[in-house]
PDB file of C-alpha atoms in Angstrom:
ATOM      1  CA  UNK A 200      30.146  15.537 -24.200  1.00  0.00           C
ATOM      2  CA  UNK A 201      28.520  14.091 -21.536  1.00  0.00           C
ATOM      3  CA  UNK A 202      24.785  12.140 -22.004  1.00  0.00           C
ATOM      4  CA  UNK A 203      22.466  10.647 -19.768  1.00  0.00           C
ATOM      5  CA  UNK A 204      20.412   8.075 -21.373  1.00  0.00           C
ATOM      6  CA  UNK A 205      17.766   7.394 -18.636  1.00  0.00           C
ATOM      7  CA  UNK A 206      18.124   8.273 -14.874  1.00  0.00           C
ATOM      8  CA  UNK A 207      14.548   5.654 -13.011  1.00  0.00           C
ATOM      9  CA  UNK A 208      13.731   4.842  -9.775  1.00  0.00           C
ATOM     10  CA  UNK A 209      12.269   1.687  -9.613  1.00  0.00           C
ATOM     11  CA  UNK A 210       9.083   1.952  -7.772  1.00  0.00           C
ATOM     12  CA  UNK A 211       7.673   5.186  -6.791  1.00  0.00           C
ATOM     13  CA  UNK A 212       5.149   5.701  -5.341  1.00  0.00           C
ATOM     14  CA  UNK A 213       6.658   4.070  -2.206  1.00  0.00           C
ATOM     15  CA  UNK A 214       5.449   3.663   1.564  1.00  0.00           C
ATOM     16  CA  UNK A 215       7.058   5.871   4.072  1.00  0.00           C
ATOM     17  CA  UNK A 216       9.860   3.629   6.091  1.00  0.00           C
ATOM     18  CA  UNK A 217      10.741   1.450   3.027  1.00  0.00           C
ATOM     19  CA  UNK A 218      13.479   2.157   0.094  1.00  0.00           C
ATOM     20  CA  UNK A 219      13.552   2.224  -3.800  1.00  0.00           C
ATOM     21  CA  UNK A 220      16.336   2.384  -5.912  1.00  0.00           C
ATOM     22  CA  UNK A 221      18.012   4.944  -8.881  1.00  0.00           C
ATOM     23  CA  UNK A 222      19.623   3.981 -11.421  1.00  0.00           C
ATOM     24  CA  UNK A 223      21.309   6.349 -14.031  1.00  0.00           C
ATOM     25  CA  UNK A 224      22.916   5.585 -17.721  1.00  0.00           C
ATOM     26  CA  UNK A 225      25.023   8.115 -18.784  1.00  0.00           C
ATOM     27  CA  UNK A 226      28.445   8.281 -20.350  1.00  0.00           C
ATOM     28  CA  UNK A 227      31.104  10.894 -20.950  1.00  0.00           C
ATOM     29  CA  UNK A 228      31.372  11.984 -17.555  1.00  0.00           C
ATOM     30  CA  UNK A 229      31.393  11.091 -13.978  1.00  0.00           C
ATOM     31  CA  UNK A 230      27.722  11.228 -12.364  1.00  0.00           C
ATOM     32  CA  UNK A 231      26.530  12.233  -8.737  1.00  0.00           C
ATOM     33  CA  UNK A 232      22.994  12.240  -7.090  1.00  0.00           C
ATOM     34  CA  UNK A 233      22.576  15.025  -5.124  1.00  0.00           C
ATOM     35  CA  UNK A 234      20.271  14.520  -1.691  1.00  0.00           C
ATOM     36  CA  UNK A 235      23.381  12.968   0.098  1.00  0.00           C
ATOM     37  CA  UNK A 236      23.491   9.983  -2.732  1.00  0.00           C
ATOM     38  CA  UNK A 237      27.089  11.124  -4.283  1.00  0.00           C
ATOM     39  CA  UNK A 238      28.713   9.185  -6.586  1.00  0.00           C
ATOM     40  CA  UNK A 239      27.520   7.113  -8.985  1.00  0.00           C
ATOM     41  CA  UNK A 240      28.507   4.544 -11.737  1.00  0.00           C
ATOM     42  CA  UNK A 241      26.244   4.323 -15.071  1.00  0.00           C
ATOM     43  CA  UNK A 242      23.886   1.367 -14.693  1.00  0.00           C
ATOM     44  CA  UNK A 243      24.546   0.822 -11.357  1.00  0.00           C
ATOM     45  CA  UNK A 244      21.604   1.089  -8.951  1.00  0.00           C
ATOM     46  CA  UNK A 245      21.543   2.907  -5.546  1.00  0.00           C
ATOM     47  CA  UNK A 246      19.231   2.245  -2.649  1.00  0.00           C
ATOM     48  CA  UNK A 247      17.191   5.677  -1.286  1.00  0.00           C
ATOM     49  CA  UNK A 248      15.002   5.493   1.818  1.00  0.00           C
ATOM     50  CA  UNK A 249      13.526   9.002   1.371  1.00  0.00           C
ATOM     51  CA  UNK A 250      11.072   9.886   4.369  1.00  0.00           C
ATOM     52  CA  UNK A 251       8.827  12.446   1.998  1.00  0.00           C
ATOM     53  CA  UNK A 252       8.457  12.808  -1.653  1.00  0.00           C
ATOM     54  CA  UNK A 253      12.137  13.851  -2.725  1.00  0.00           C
ATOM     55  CA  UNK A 254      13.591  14.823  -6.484  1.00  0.00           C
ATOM     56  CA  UNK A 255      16.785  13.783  -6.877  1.00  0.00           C
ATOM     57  CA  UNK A 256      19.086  15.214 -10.216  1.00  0.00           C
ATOM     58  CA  UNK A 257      21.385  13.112 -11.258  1.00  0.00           C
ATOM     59  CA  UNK A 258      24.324  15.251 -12.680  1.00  0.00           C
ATOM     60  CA  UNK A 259      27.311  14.026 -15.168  1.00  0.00           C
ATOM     61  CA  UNK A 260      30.278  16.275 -15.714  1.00  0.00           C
ATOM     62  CA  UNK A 261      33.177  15.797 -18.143  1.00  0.00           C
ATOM     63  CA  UNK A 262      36.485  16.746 -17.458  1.00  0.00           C
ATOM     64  CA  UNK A 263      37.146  18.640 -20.372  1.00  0.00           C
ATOM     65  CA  UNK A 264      38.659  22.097 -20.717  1.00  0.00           C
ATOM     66  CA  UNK A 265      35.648  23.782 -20.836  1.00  0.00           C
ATOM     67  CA  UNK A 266      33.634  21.621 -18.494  1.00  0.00           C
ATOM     68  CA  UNK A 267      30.422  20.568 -19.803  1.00  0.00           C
ATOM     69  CA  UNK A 268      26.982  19.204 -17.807  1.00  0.00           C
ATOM     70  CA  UNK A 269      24.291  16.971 -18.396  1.00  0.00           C
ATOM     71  CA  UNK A 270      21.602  16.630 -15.561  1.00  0.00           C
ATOM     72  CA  UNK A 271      17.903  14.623 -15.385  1.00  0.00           C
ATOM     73  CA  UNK A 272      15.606  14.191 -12.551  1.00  0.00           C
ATOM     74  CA  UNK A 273      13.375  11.593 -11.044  1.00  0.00           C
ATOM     75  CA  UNK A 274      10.845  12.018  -8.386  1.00  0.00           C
ATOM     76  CA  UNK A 275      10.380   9.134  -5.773  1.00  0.00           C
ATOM     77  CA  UNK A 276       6.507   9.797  -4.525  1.00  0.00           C
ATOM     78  CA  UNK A 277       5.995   8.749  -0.544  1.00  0.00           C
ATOM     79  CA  UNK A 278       2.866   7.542   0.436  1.00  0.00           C
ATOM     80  CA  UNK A 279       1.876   6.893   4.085  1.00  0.00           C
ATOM     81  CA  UNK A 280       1.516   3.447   4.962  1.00  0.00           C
ATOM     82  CA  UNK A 281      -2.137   2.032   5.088  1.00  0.00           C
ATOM     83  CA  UNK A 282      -3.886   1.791   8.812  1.00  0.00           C
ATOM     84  CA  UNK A 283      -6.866  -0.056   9.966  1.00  0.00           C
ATOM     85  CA  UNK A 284      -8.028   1.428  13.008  1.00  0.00           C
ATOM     86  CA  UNK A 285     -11.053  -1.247  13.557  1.00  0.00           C
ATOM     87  CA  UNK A 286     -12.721  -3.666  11.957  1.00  0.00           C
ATOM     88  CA  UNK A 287     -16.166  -5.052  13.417  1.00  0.00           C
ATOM     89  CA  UNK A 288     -19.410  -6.938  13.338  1.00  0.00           C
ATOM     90  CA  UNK A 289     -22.587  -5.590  14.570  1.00  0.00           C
ATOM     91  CA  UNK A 290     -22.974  -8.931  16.100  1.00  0.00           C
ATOM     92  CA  UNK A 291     -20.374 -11.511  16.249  1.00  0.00           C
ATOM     93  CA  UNK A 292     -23.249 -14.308  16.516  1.00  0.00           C
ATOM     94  CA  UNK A 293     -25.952 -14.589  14.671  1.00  0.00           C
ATOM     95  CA  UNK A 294     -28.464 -17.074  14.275  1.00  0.00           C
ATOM     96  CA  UNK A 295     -28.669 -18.523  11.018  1.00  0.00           C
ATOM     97  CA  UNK A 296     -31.127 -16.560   8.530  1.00  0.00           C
ATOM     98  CA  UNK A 297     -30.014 -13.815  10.120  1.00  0.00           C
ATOM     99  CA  UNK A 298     -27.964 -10.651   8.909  1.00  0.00           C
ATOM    100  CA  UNK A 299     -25.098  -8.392  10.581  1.00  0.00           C
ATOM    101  CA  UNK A 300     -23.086  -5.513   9.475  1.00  0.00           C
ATOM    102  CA  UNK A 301     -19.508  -5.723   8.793  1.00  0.00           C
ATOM    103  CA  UNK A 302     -17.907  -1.968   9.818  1.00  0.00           C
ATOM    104  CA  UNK A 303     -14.584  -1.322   8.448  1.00  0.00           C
ATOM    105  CA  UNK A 304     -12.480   2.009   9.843  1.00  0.00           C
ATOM    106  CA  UNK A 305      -9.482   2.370   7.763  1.00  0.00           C
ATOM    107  CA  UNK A 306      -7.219   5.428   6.180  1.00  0.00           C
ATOM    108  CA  UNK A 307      -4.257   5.751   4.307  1.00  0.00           C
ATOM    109  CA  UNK A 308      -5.575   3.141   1.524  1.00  0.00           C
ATOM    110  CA  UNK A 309      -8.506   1.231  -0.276  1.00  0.00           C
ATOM    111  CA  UNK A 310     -10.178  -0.750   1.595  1.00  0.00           C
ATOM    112  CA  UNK A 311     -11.642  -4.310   0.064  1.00  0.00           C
ATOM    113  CA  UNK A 312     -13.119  -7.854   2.079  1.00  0.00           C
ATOM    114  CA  UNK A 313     -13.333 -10.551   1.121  1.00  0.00           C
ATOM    115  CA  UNK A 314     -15.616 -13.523   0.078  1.00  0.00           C
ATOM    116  CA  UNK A 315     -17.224 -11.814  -2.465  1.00  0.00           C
ATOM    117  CA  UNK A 316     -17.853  -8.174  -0.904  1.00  0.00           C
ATOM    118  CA  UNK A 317     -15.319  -6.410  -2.542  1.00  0.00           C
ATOM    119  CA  UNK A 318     -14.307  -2.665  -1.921  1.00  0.00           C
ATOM    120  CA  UNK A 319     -15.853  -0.978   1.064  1.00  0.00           C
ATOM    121  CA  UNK A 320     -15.257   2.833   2.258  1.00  0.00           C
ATOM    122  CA  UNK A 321     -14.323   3.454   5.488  1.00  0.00           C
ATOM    123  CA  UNK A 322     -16.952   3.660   8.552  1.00  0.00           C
ATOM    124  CA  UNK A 323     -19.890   2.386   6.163  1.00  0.00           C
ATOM    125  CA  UNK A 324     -21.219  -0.370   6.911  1.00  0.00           C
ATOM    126  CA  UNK A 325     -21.916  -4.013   4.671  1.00  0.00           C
ATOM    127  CA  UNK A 326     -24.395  -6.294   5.663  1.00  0.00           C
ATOM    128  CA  UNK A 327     -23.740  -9.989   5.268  1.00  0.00           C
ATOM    129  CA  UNK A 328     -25.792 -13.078   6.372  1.00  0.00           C
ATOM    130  CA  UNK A 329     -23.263 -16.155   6.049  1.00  0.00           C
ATOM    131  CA  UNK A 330     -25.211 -19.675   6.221  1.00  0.00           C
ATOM    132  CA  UNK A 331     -22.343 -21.028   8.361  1.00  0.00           C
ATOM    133  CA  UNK A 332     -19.180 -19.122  10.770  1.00  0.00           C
ATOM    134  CA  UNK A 333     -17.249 -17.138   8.678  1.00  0.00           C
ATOM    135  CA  UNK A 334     -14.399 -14.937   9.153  1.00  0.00           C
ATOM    136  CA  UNK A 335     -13.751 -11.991   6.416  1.00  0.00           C
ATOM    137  CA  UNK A 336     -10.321 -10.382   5.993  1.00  0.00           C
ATOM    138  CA  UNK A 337     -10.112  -6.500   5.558  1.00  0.00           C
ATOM    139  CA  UNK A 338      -7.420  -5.852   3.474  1.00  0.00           C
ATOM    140  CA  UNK A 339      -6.724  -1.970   2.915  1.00  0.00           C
ATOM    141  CA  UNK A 340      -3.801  -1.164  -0.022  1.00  0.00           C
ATOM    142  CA  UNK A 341      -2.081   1.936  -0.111  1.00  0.00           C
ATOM    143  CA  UNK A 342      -0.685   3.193  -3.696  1.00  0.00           C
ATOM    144  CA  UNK A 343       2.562   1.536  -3.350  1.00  0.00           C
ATOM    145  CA  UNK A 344       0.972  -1.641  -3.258  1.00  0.00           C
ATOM    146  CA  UNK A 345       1.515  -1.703   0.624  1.00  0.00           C
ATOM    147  CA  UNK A 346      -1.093  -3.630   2.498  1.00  0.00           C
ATOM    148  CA  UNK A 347      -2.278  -4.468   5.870  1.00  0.00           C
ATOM    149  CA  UNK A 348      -5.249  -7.012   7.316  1.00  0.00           C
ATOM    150  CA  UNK A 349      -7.487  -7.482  10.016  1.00  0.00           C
ATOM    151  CA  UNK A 350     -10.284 -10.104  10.292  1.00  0.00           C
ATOM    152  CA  UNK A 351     -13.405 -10.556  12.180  1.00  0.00           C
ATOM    153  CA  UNK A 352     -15.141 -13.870  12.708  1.00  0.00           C
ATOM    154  CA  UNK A 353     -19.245 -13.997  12.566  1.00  0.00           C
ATOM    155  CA  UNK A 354     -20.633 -17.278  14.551  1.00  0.00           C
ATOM    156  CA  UNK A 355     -23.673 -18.901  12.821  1.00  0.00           C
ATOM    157  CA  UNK A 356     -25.821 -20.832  15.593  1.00  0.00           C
ATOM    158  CA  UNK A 357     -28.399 -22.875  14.297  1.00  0.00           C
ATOM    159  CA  UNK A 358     -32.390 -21.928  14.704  1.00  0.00           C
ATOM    160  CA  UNK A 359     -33.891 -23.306  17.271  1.00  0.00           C
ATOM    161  CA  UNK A 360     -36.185 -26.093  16.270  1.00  0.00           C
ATOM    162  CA  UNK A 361     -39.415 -26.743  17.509  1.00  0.00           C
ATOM    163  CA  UNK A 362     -39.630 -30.490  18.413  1.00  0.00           C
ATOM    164  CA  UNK A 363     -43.398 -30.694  20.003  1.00  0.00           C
ATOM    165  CA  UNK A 364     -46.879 -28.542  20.341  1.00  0.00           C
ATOM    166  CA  UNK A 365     -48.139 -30.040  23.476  1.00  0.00           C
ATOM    167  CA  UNK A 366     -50.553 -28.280  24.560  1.00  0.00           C
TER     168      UNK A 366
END
């Protein structure tokens, strides 16, 4: 009779525009994906680029006089990939002492900077006052592990100094 030991994809979720791949273990029987896969050999993997969340059902069938079935399923999640739309400073020079605001606009993802910020939400601003120039990455990650940067530099000029008092 036929079995199907495991039928996996091997990542899921996954970003829209990239590919995973099935693989099915099964004996007694031939075995075909349905979703335009077809055929397929036990422990072989094949490559799927679905373009939305898609179940496939992987199907083995014996050849047997009375024809029996086994079928299992796996689900291949698709997650849109992670945008930054902006990423800014309040000022891009300070003096130093001084503070700015880092605004990150992002969607489709977490969004984290870094030197020591950490995870920031979209269109909410985080003040930092670096002693010298600095420029901090943006780094959203969407739940496939996708990810995609954007940095912004902040120039530190000195203070002024005050050399004299003549009066």
């Amino acid at each position: 009779a036929p079995a199907i030991t495991s039928f996996t994809s091997a990542a899921s979720p996954i970003t829209a525009g990239s590919s995973t791949t099935l693989t099915g273990v099964f004996s007694g029987g031939t075995g075909s994906v349905n979703n335009s896969v077809g055929a397929v050999t036990s422990g072989a993997a094949v490559t799927v680029s679905p373009v939305s969340t898609t179940t496939y059902t992987l199907t083995v069938t014996n050849t047997a006089t009375t024809p029996a079935t086994a079928t299992a399923t796996v689900t291949v999640t698709v997650v849109p990939t992670p945008i930054i739309t902006s990423f800014i400073g309040g000022s891009t020079t300070i003096v130093a002492g001084n503070s700015t605001t880092l605004t990150p606009t992002f969607s489709n993802g977490t969004g984290s900077v870094d030197k020591g910020i950490g995870a920031v939400t979209s269109g909410v601003g985080v003040s930092v006052s670096p002693a010298a120039t600095t420029t901090y990455t943006l780094t959203v990650t969407n739940p496939a592990g996708s990810n995609t940067t954007s940095t912004v530099t902040i120039t530190v000029n000195s203070a002024p100094a005050i050399t004299s008092l003549n009066n």
